[in-house]
XYZ file of C-alpha atoms in Angstrom:
709
model
C 75.932 146.862 -204.548
C 75.937 144.658 -207.599
C 75.279 140.932 -207.577
C 73.357 140.506 -204.361
C 71.297 143.679 -204.575
C 70.468 143.128 -208.242
C 69.190 139.644 -207.482
C 66.973 140.998 -204.748
C 65.526 143.820 -206.863
C 64.920 141.463 -209.744
C 62.872 139.097 -207.638
C 61.109 141.599 -205.401
C 59.727 143.442 -208.409
C 57.779 140.349 -209.493
C 56.189 139.358 -206.220
C 55.011 140.465 -202.840
C 56.595 139.452 -199.537
C 55.825 135.844 -198.693
C 55.283 134.603 -202.257
C 57.645 132.425 -204.281
C 60.229 134.465 -206.131
C 59.472 133.626 -209.702
C 62.904 134.253 -211.156
C 64.862 132.338 -208.525
C 62.468 130.046 -206.713
C 63.258 131.812 -203.454
C 60.622 132.305 -200.801
C 60.854 134.936 -198.111
C 60.246 133.325 -194.726
C 56.698 133.733 -193.464
C 55.778 133.828 -189.794
C 52.274 133.129 -188.604
C 50.615 136.008 -186.792
C 49.359 135.045 -183.330
C 48.383 138.254 -181.533
C 49.109 138.476 -177.814
C 47.853 141.488 -175.897
C 49.924 142.760 -172.977
C 48.545 145.353 -170.582
C 50.251 147.362 -167.870
C 49.883 150.948 -166.589
C 46.544 151.248 -168.444
C 48.399 150.747 -171.702
C 48.006 147.833 -174.115
C 50.505 146.464 -176.630
C 49.902 143.698 -179.141
C 52.780 141.374 -180.004
C 52.025 139.291 -183.086
C 55.160 137.183 -182.715
C 55.419 136.589 -178.980
C 54.914 132.875 -179.621
C 58.358 132.588 -181.197
C 59.725 132.115 -177.673
C 58.467 128.518 -177.782
C 61.899 126.959 -178.176
C 60.601 123.376 -178.429
C 57.927 124.221 -180.988
C 58.767 122.595 -184.346
C 57.097 125.497 -186.134
C 59.560 127.893 -184.502
C 62.575 125.770 -185.403
C 61.338 125.441 -188.974
C 61.004 129.218 -189.227
C 64.574 129.752 -187.982
C 65.841 127.206 -190.493
C 63.853 128.923 -193.224
C 65.611 132.196 -192.434
C 68.970 130.448 -192.840
C 67.880 128.899 -196.111
C 66.718 132.265 -197.389
C 69.957 133.974 -196.361
C 72.035 131.289 -198.072
C 70.015 131.610 -201.256
C 70.074 135.417 -201.388
C 73.795 135.552 -200.631
C 74.636 132.717 -203.008
C 76.078 135.096 -205.648
C 78.647 136.378 -203.127
C 79.393 132.978 -201.574
C 82.717 132.640 -203.455
C 83.738 136.085 -202.209
C 82.703 135.168 -198.669
C 84.945 132.098 -198.876
C 87.743 134.299 -200.227
C 87.360 136.588 -197.210
C 87.439 133.620 -194.833
C 90.634 132.272 -196.365
C 92.098 135.792 -196.316
C 91.319 136.219 -192.606
C 92.513 132.735 -191.747
C 95.686 133.319 -193.749
C 96.711 136.186 -191.466
C 96.656 133.951 -188.396
C 99.771 132.122 -187.298
C 98.308 128.682 -186.752
C 101.130 127.436 -184.550
C 101.231 129.979 -181.769
C 101.373 130.338 -177.989
C 100.875 132.901 -175.252
C 103.649 134.387 -173.135
C 104.231 132.057 -170.153
C 103.225 133.350 -166.723
C 105.079 132.103 -163.648
C 102.801 131.057 -160.803
C 104.343 129.030 -158.007
C 106.860 126.550 -159.376
C 105.473 126.502 -162.912
C 105.228 128.609 -166.031
C 101.686 128.424 -167.467
C 100.708 129.177 -171.058
C 98.250 128.286 -173.818
C 99.159 127.345 -177.353
C 97.583 126.497 -180.694
C 98.806 123.777 -182.996
C 98.561 123.904 -186.773
C 94.973 123.312 -187.836
C 93.708 123.372 -184.255
C 90.445 125.135 -183.426
C 91.008 125.150 -179.657
C 93.981 125.883 -177.391
C 96.159 123.460 -175.464
C 96.763 124.501 -171.857
C 100.331 123.748 -170.803
C 102.992 124.332 -168.166
C 106.708 123.870 -167.549
C 108.344 123.411 -164.164
C 111.159 125.647 -162.976
C 112.151 127.315 -166.237
C 111.146 127.463 -169.877
C 113.700 124.847 -170.927
C 111.895 122.185 -168.879
C 109.747 119.507 -170.555
C 106.255 120.608 -171.573
C 103.300 119.247 -169.641
C 99.951 119.379 -171.466
C 97.219 119.983 -168.891
C 94.270 120.076 -171.312
C 94.085 119.494 -175.049
C 91.124 121.537 -176.290
C 91.179 119.879 -179.699
C 90.762 116.408 -178.216
C 88.118 117.520 -175.735
C 86.190 119.474 -178.380
C 86.437 116.876 -181.131
C 83.052 116.057 -182.636
C 81.279 118.763 -180.638
C 79.355 121.527 -182.365
C 80.358 123.879 -179.553
C 83.142 123.688 -176.988
C 84.573 126.095 -174.444
C 86.783 125.814 -171.380
C 85.475 128.233 -168.786
C 88.635 128.767 -166.775
C 90.711 126.485 -164.602
C 92.307 126.540 -161.155
C 95.351 124.632 -159.863
C 95.483 123.364 -156.269
C 98.133 124.757 -153.916
C 100.235 121.603 -154.185
C 100.113 122.056 -157.978
C 98.866 118.494 -158.474
C 95.127 118.851 -159.211
C 93.376 120.881 -161.880
C 89.730 121.932 -161.663
C 88.264 123.188 -164.928
C 84.839 123.944 -166.432
C 83.519 122.823 -169.827
C 80.471 124.039 -171.778
C 79.378 122.074 -174.855
C 75.995 123.777 -175.417
C 76.845 127.515 -175.304
C 74.417 128.313 -172.495
C 77.364 129.100 -170.176
C 76.490 126.209 -167.893
C 79.879 124.722 -167.102
C 80.509 121.220 -165.797
C 83.489 121.080 -163.434
C 85.927 118.218 -163.872
C 89.032 117.394 -161.845
C 92.305 116.115 -163.279
C 95.150 114.443 -161.399
C 98.183 116.127 -162.935
C 100.535 113.412 -161.678
C 98.746 110.553 -163.432
C 96.814 112.443 -166.096
C 93.599 110.717 -165.043
C 90.251 112.359 -164.323
C 88.535 112.030 -160.973
C 84.969 110.743 -161.049
C 83.672 113.989 -159.527
C 81.506 116.107 -161.870
C 79.660 119.259 -160.863
C 77.082 120.556 -163.348
C 75.548 123.985 -163.998
C 78.361 126.052 -162.525
C 79.478 129.602 -163.282
C 82.508 129.312 -165.548
C 85.746 130.567 -164.017
C 84.282 131.098 -160.554
C 86.198 128.366 -158.752
C 88.507 128.610 -155.720
C 90.644 125.982 -154.022
C 91.124 125.968 -150.278
C 94.674 125.500 -148.987
C 94.075 121.820 -148.129
C 94.270 120.736 -151.803
C 90.972 118.880 -151.611
C 88.241 121.481 -151.056
C 86.835 123.465 -153.957
C 84.302 126.291 -153.727
C 82.081 126.939 -156.750
C 78.998 128.884 -157.885
C 75.810 127.187 -159.106
C 73.545 128.915 -161.625
C 69.773 129.102 -161.344
C 68.516 127.300 -164.442
C 65.581 129.661 -164.917
C 67.394 132.985 -164.645
C 70.862 131.593 -165.500
C 72.251 133.745 -162.704
C 74.876 132.431 -160.303
C 73.126 132.461 -156.956
C 74.656 129.847 -154.654
C 78.176 129.079 -153.424
C 78.858 125.436 -152.565
C 81.752 123.552 -151.004
C 82.921 120.271 -152.526
C 85.476 117.841 -151.116
C 87.320 115.942 -153.817
C 86.379 112.278 -153.965
C 83.007 112.696 -152.256
C 79.520 112.487 -153.732
C 78.388 115.859 -155.103
C 75.075 115.271 -153.332
C 76.907 115.765 -150.019
C 78.284 119.178 -151.008
C 77.567 121.959 -148.536
C 75.685 125.156 -149.384
C 77.827 128.031 -148.119
C 76.029 131.136 -149.331
C 72.868 131.983 -151.240
C 72.192 135.368 -152.814
C 68.562 136.205 -152.118
C 68.466 139.368 -154.224
C 68.453 138.367 -157.892
C 69.575 141.823 -158.921
C 73.089 140.935 -157.751
C 75.723 139.200 -159.852
C 78.160 136.923 -158.060
C 81.819 136.062 -158.488
C 84.171 133.765 -156.575
C 87.972 133.716 -156.519
C 91.137 133.193 -154.494
C 92.877 136.481 -153.792
C 96.418 137.141 -155.051
C 97.861 136.792 -151.553
C 96.308 133.270 -151.430
C 95.219 133.978 -147.852
C 91.536 134.600 -148.610
C 88.750 133.157 -150.717
C 86.362 135.915 -151.746
C 82.704 135.935 -152.765
C 81.894 139.146 -154.616
C 78.322 140.416 -155.016
C 77.639 143.342 -157.325
C 74.366 145.133 -158.004
C 75.164 146.531 -161.435
C 76.495 149.953 -160.571
C 74.500 150.312 -157.346
C 76.215 148.415 -154.523
C 78.916 145.853 -153.757
C 79.597 143.380 -150.987
C 82.434 140.945 -150.310
C 82.482 137.859 -148.126
C 85.870 136.474 -147.064
C 87.137 133.154 -145.737
C 90.711 132.251 -144.872
C 91.750 129.533 -147.319
C 93.447 127.601 -144.529
C 90.078 127.142 -142.817
C 87.756 125.710 -145.520
C 85.003 124.672 -143.093
C 84.912 128.090 -141.456
C 82.359 130.836 -142.035
C 82.648 133.571 -144.614
C 82.659 137.035 -143.052
C 81.417 140.256 -144.649
C 84.154 142.762 -145.439
C 81.825 145.766 -145.578
C 78.026 145.314 -145.694
C 76.176 146.344 -148.844
C 74.780 149.856 -148.905
C 72.922 151.363 -151.821
C 75.242 153.773 -153.555
C 78.459 152.228 -152.231
C 80.559 150.228 -154.682
C 83.948 148.851 -153.799
C 86.617 146.288 -154.731
C 89.323 144.898 -152.478
C 92.831 143.466 -152.724
C 94.704 141.881 -149.817
C 98.396 142.473 -149.119
C 100.331 141.448 -145.987
C 98.242 142.721 -143.049
C 95.947 145.120 -144.883
C 93.412 145.544 -147.648
C 93.445 148.050 -150.471
C 89.920 149.331 -151.165
C 88.857 150.896 -154.454
C 85.692 152.745 -153.430
C 83.215 155.445 -154.437
C 82.550 156.272 -150.776
C 81.391 159.830 -150.071
C 80.446 160.677 -153.652
C 83.766 159.653 -155.198
C 82.097 159.145 -158.580
C 85.328 158.147 -160.345
C 86.509 156.135 -157.328
C 89.409 156.617 -154.963
C 91.858 154.234 -153.290
C 92.008 153.572 -149.557
C 93.664 151.054 -147.257
C 92.640 149.457 -143.967
C 94.128 146.950 -141.547
C 92.697 143.438 -141.802
C 90.961 143.565 -138.432
C 89.165 146.870 -139.083
C 87.731 146.387 -142.563
C 84.095 146.955 -141.641
C 84.881 150.195 -139.769
C 85.025 152.822 -142.483
C 86.430 155.357 -140.030
C 89.624 153.306 -140.137
C 89.932 153.502 -143.929
C 92.912 155.668 -144.922
C 92.931 157.513 -148.238
C 95.862 156.784 -150.562
C 94.643 158.211 -153.886
C 92.000 160.918 -153.763
C 88.993 161.132 -156.044
C 89.586 163.093 -159.255
C 86.768 164.512 -161.329
C 88.579 164.030 -164.644
C 90.282 160.646 -164.018
C 88.521 157.321 -163.588
C 90.304 154.798 -161.348
C 89.792 151.437 -163.099
C 91.832 149.077 -160.935
C 95.098 148.275 -159.184
C 97.833 145.650 -159.052
C 99.784 145.255 -155.807
C 103.456 144.271 -155.522
C 105.771 144.159 -152.511
C 107.523 147.405 -153.447
C 105.156 148.950 -155.973
C 101.529 149.843 -156.461
C 100.300 149.933 -160.068
C 97.159 151.914 -160.877
C 95.132 151.632 -164.095
C 93.230 154.805 -164.923
C 91.116 156.321 -167.692
C 91.794 159.933 -168.676
C 90.090 161.580 -171.667
C 89.052 158.156 -172.910
C 92.550 156.644 -172.858
C 94.012 154.081 -170.468
C 96.968 155.149 -168.356
C 99.200 152.948 -166.204
C 100.680 154.664 -163.165
C 103.586 153.210 -161.156
C 103.982 154.195 -157.489
C 107.000 153.188 -155.393
C 105.600 151.968 -152.064
C 108.640 153.193 -150.117
C 109.627 156.509 -151.694
C 106.136 157.372 -153.061
C 107.824 158.456 -156.292
C 105.582 157.810 -159.276
C 105.526 157.875 -163.062
C 103.283 156.939 -165.992
C 104.051 154.658 -168.898
C 104.282 156.467 -172.237
C 102.458 154.716 -175.100
C 102.983 157.306 -177.836
C 99.908 156.766 -180.053
C 96.727 158.853 -180.379
C 94.328 155.929 -179.893
C 95.244 152.709 -178.111
C 94.409 150.248 -175.366
C 96.665 149.171 -172.500
C 95.955 146.932 -169.547
C 97.630 145.341 -166.564
C 98.315 141.699 -167.409
C 98.741 138.549 -165.320
C 100.969 139.317 -162.336
C 100.621 136.559 -159.714
C 104.004 137.255 -158.032
C 104.096 139.833 -155.205
C 107.889 139.847 -154.904
C 108.843 140.895 -158.429
C 109.714 144.393 -159.670
C 108.588 143.455 -163.189
C 105.103 144.415 -164.367
C 103.476 142.392 -167.150
C 101.153 144.540 -169.246
C 99.380 144.375 -172.587
C 99.256 146.992 -175.308
C 97.504 147.354 -178.652
C 96.211 150.086 -180.924
C 94.254 150.390 -184.138
C 97.531 149.863 -186.023
C 99.616 147.874 -183.506
C 98.916 144.157 -183.032
C 98.318 142.871 -179.507
C 101.613 143.058 -177.601
C 102.837 141.778 -174.238
C 105.522 143.694 -172.362
C 107.563 143.158 -169.206
C 108.366 146.489 -167.558
C 110.978 146.886 -164.821
C 109.401 149.322 -162.405
C 112.813 150.268 -160.915
C 114.911 150.781 -164.044
C 111.985 151.737 -166.337
C 113.302 149.321 -168.957
C 110.680 147.471 -170.967
C 110.958 144.267 -172.958
C 108.577 143.182 -175.694
C 107.870 139.546 -174.881
C 105.495 138.890 -177.755
C 103.554 140.664 -180.448
C 100.695 139.077 -182.311
C 101.996 137.743 -185.607
C 100.014 138.911 -188.617
C 100.884 136.950 -191.734
C 100.430 138.061 -195.318
C 102.871 140.960 -195.429
C 101.242 143.192 -192.806
C 103.118 146.419 -192.091
C 101.686 148.749 -189.456
C 103.264 151.696 -191.261
C 100.725 151.243 -194.041
C 97.896 152.364 -191.744
C 96.933 155.612 -190.056
C 94.980 156.109 -186.845
C 93.313 159.278 -185.655
C 91.337 160.387 -182.647
C 88.796 163.188 -182.887
C 86.191 164.650 -180.555
C 82.670 165.208 -181.852
C 80.493 167.895 -180.282
C 77.069 166.254 -180.117
C 73.664 167.908 -179.844
C 73.713 168.531 -176.082
C 77.298 169.830 -176.048
C 79.075 166.655 -174.892
C 82.311 165.832 -176.706
C 82.389 162.212 -177.861
C 85.757 160.636 -178.731
C 85.949 158.771 -182.025
C 88.876 156.496 -182.903
C 89.514 156.164 -186.637
C 91.775 153.937 -188.734
C 92.335 153.593 -192.468
C 95.004 152.508 -194.910
C 97.401 155.127 -196.229
C 96.240 156.334 -199.600
C 92.551 156.016 -198.771
C 90.717 158.985 -200.215
C 89.258 161.140 -197.451
C 87.292 163.221 -199.914
C 83.809 161.978 -199.134
C 83.928 158.947 -201.419
C 85.211 156.186 -199.102
C 82.977 153.591 -197.474
C 83.065 153.544 -193.669
C 82.041 151.065 -190.987
C 81.103 152.659 -187.666
C 81.038 150.563 -184.492
C 79.893 151.214 -180.931
C 78.592 149.426 -177.844
C 77.668 152.042 -175.254
C 76.171 150.125 -172.316
C 76.960 148.694 -168.878
C 79.893 151.055 -168.420
C 81.886 148.842 -170.776
C 84.578 150.862 -172.517
C 85.259 150.124 -176.178
C 88.973 150.704 -176.525
C 90.955 151.199 -179.717
C 92.339 147.698 -180.302
C 93.904 145.972 -183.285
C 92.007 143.476 -185.428
C 93.644 141.408 -188.144
C 90.255 140.568 -189.693
C 89.517 144.280 -190.006
C 92.353 144.532 -192.535
C 89.990 142.940 -195.070
C 88.012 146.177 -194.917
C 90.896 148.628 -194.649
C 92.816 147.099 -197.545
C 89.739 147.545 -199.742
C 89.536 151.253 -198.982
C 87.187 151.236 -195.992
C 87.556 153.614 -193.072
C 86.765 152.104 -189.665
C 85.539 154.241 -186.755
C 84.785 153.468 -183.115
C 82.367 155.928 -181.513
C 83.016 155.996 -177.754
C 79.440 156.974 -176.968
C 77.896 157.544 -173.563
C 76.860 154.403 -171.746
C 80.451 153.246 -171.832
C 82.974 154.436 -169.274
C 85.730 155.834 -171.500
C 85.359 159.337 -170.089
C 84.688 158.350 -166.483
C 81.750 157.168 -164.440
C 79.631 160.176 -165.364
C 79.940 159.089 -169.024
C 78.274 155.815 -168.055
C 75.584 157.435 -165.922
C 74.648 159.755 -168.789
C 74.011 156.794 -171.082
C 71.825 154.537 -168.948
C 68.342 154.473 -167.428
C 66.543 157.743 -168.245
C 69.589 158.975 -170.143
C 69.757 155.996 -172.514
C 68.757 157.959 -175.597
C 72.046 159.876 -175.329
C 73.779 156.719 -176.597
C 71.656 156.683 -179.743
C 71.972 160.382 -180.489
C 75.731 160.285 -179.834
C 76.107 157.558 -182.446
C 73.976 159.403 -185.007
C 75.776 162.708 -184.397
C 79.127 160.946 -184.843
C 77.831 159.498 -188.116
C 76.889 162.930 -189.376
C 80.274 164.308 -188.309
C 82.080 161.588 -190.270
C 80.043 162.398 -193.373
C 80.450 166.169 -192.992
C 84.211 165.864 -192.547
C 84.489 163.620 -195.603
C 85.706 160.493 -193.842
C 83.080 158.669 -195.864
C 80.544 158.862 -198.626
C 77.028 159.767 -197.445
C 75.790 156.756 -199.440
C 78.356 154.303 -198.089
C 78.087 154.560 -194.316
C 77.599 151.253 -192.484
C 76.895 150.526 -188.824
C 77.731 147.517 -186.655
C 76.799 146.627 -183.085
C 76.136 143.531 -181.038
C 74.101 142.563 -177.959
C 73.353 145.882 -176.211
C 75.108 147.389 -179.221
C 72.445 145.610 -181.257
C 69.845 147.594 -179.348
C 71.796 150.649 -180.460
C 71.482 149.476 -184.065
C 67.746 148.969 -183.657
C 67.324 152.442 -182.192
C 69.338 154.329 -184.819
C 67.451 152.763 -187.725
C 64.177 153.823 -186.137
C 65.440 157.364 -185.546
C 67.426 158.057 -188.726
C 67.392 155.087 -191.109
C 68.342 157.152 -194.155
C 71.874 157.711 -192.780
C 72.985 154.125 -193.251
C 73.521 152.047 -196.367
C 73.620 148.884 -194.311
C 73.472 147.729 -190.707
C 74.738 144.551 -189.059
C 72.982 143.819 -185.753
C 74.637 140.897 -183.978
C 72.650 139.059 -181.263
C 70.645 142.275 -180.756
C 68.744 143.093 -177.567
C 65.762 144.736 -179.280
C 62.594 143.818 -177.364
C 63.483 145.864 -174.303
C 60.111 146.341 -172.646
C 58.786 142.787 -172.970
C 62.056 141.265 -171.833
C 62.440 143.558 -168.849
C 58.857 142.831 -167.793
C 59.536 139.075 -167.750
C 61.598 138.162 -164.694
C 61.753 134.517 -165.802
C 64.021 135.489 -168.699
C 67.716 135.054 -167.844
C 69.484 138.178 -166.576
C 66.382 140.412 -166.523
C 66.289 141.284 -162.829
C 69.998 142.043 -162.623
C 69.610 144.766 -165.208
C 66.893 146.949 -163.742
C 69.564 149.495 -162.805
C 70.824 149.589 -166.389
C 67.560 149.978 -168.302
C 64.934 150.548 -165.620
C 62.122 148.431 -164.218
C 59.110 148.783 -166.542
C 56.796 147.819 -163.687
C 57.336 151.450 -162.741
C 55.268 153.624 -165.067
C 57.927 156.276 -165.722
C 60.496 153.627 -166.647
C 57.939 151.797 -168.789
C 57.077 154.908 -170.773
C 60.712 155.891 -171.307
C 61.791 152.403 -172.390
C 58.760 152.108 -174.642
C 59.754 155.346 -176.360
C 62.982 153.804 -177.711
C 62.531 150.004 -177.657
C 63.476 148.985 -181.232
C 60.800 146.296 -181.539
C 58.001 148.539 -180.283
C 58.988 151.471 -182.496
C 59.072 149.823 -185.911
C 57.107 151.963 -188.362
C 55.884 151.723 -191.929
C 58.874 153.354 -193.587
C 62.096 152.586 -195.441
C 64.874 150.874 -193.507
C 68.515 150.242 -194.477
C 69.814 146.935 -195.774
C 70.159 144.721 -192.713
C 71.891 141.540 -191.598
C 70.798 140.213 -188.196
C 72.533 137.363 -186.382
C 71.524 135.243 -183.396
C 72.196 131.898 -181.728
C 69.581 129.349 -180.747
C 71.283 128.690 -177.407
C 72.016 132.309 -176.547
C 71.691 132.745 -172.785
C 72.073 136.526 -172.769
C 69.879 137.736 -175.603
C 67.381 135.005 -176.321
C 67.085 134.053 -180.002
C 63.415 135.065 -180.148
C 64.193 138.781 -179.751
C 65.970 139.155 -183.109
C 63.600 136.591 -184.669
C 60.530 138.631 -183.667
C 62.232 141.848 -184.725
C 62.997 140.530 -188.210
C 59.495 139.092 -188.598
C 57.900 142.420 -187.702
C 60.290 144.422 -189.881
C 59.339 142.268 -192.872
C 55.694 143.303 -192.561
C 56.327 146.983 -191.835
C 59.228 148.172 -193.962
C 58.312 149.911 -197.204
C 61.639 149.544 -199.017
C 63.153 146.907 -201.282
C 66.341 146.671 -199.235
C 67.726 143.419 -197.926
C 66.609 141.973 -194.612
C 68.508 138.816 -193.757
C 68.892 136.770 -190.580
C 71.512 134.168 -189.735
C 70.664 131.780 -186.895
C 73.515 129.685 -185.544
C 71.573 126.587 -184.531
C 74.489 125.209 -182.522
C 75.823 128.220 -180.620
C 74.921 131.012 -178.259
C 75.809 134.634 -177.579
C 79.408 134.480 -178.757
C 78.716 132.558 -181.955
C 80.882 129.671 -183.103
C 83.512 128.534 -180.590
C 86.538 127.581 -182.720
C 89.067 130.241 -183.669
C 88.598 129.505 -187.392
C 84.906 128.597 -187.292
C 84.136 132.008 -185.824
C 85.822 133.682 -188.798
C 83.170 132.258 -191.110
C 80.548 134.422 -189.432
C 82.737 137.528 -189.669
C 83.385 136.776 -193.340
C 79.631 136.601 -193.907
C 79.119 140.009 -192.274
C 81.975 141.591 -194.230
C 80.788 140.081 -197.523
C 77.365 141.623 -196.861
C 78.906 145.056 -196.221
C 81.500 145.018 -199.007
C 78.927 143.944 -201.573
C 76.602 146.755 -200.540
C 79.542 149.131 -201.022
C 79.860 147.784 -204.574
C 83.473 146.820 -203.972
C 83.525 143.147 -204.915
C 85.827 142.737 -207.882
């Protein structure tokens, strides 16, 4: 690193932390120490910065602003380069663009961007694609003048004349539902606040909407209500209330349109569905199969039966069954269609009149399997690359023989295909346009397996530009997530080219805690196995160094949210491995957060991390919690990001973490924090505004790699 690091060394050598930097006038942010003792299980912890959770406290806000001021001042020498990166990233994006239309009912629906627009326009055409365009929502007009704006899904009534959609302008994921008359273009007076975005379902009468309300303390969806268009929201009827706050809720209209479904999921422990025929909106929801600890399932309706994806009878990787509508709750009537397989994870299905499409994970890669419902003949799609991601797309039509699916890889931009399941012919409908002379043939992707310390083999997806020296001199950015069973697939990123074209190698470590290698992969990276995620990442880092994918002095790490916890853990365990770390919206104060059931999302995650009210869970979580394990030692250069309105990882976790690191670390490395004062967990909402934050992170990394020219 040159400019930025030199500035920091120059100033740090003349002063101690907290004093004015004599050569620049900079002051490192100072946080007042206010000790708070917390006792449980005959063990006491002292948190000097607990008080930073006082969101309305002016002293807290001033501290967050001071961190931003400090970051801006320290990074001032690389500000021109950061702007160059932003323009570079923006320049690869086709500003005037639109999605592939999807036919649903009598209309083709799609979203598009106009030149200079931050937000999409949601549109449709009736009958065929030559018909006049109808703009349903103009995101640029709705978001104009707002610091944050997001449309949280929309639903069209059966008569195709009314649109219900949710809008969030704070970034707390509290969506206000509005209704639009698509014949006149006018909005109804009805407004429903604090709803779960995207969880809306119309009844068949074109006037009744079901929606989920969020508890404003926990920010969990916990109630389903029924609203009749044109009536006072105060007269809405409570349909269902989830009493167990460890369950997450969803609400949707099934593909067959016959049923409205309420889904309740206990984070890898149990599932339950409640169904109501859409033609009977004032009727009672009925349970499909009652919740049982250890039984997870999903359902899809077709004709007179349900398909059931289930882990019944120890089917760890799930199997597929079917049952007649009238016998759903009687498991003895469930008929097995696809048996459980130890080495293949059944992710999901898509049902058509003549075909059943199955999405699976095998050896960390997605496979799409086509089964003819009549002949039972089957085949798999061939994707032909070593590391990629494929997924079943939007397929609302039962009658068609054409499957819409998406495909991307580390070198192939996001692509949408239509595949004829009878003839096996495929048609590329659209591929993401990457401007600026991009040629996929200039890049190489690899997939390797790393044998980690306990013998597990962890897949790593790697990409770099042709000509990059793999002789142990290249800089490398390593990414991972590794929680909640969320698989991190090998997808394309146009912004990543700003690293690759400068000689960086990029690697995704598919560590345990994700679900790339099946359900067991997830189970071995959660609860009392959580440390496997951290050691997997570190062992992959050492493999990449040993095999000369990177320089041992130019290895960087990136992770966000639960992946930010990963970052916090690896720098406590082996800080000397990494030249720099970017921790985005990091979940780092694990024990304190999981002990506080008033914090949003806490109770729903006991089965992911453990409940620290139990002594064994407390002791295990305490042994790795990044905040609790900060020591007096040298740490890597670090950039930490957060959002004041974050509803998933509250801003005070990274703020406390940074404050404590400042007092404990013994090095002269950078420690910077960026607080987006107007956004939440996902950062800025506009498609270009969000690039500014990525450009900041990349400028930080590239400068540390001493590659700014």
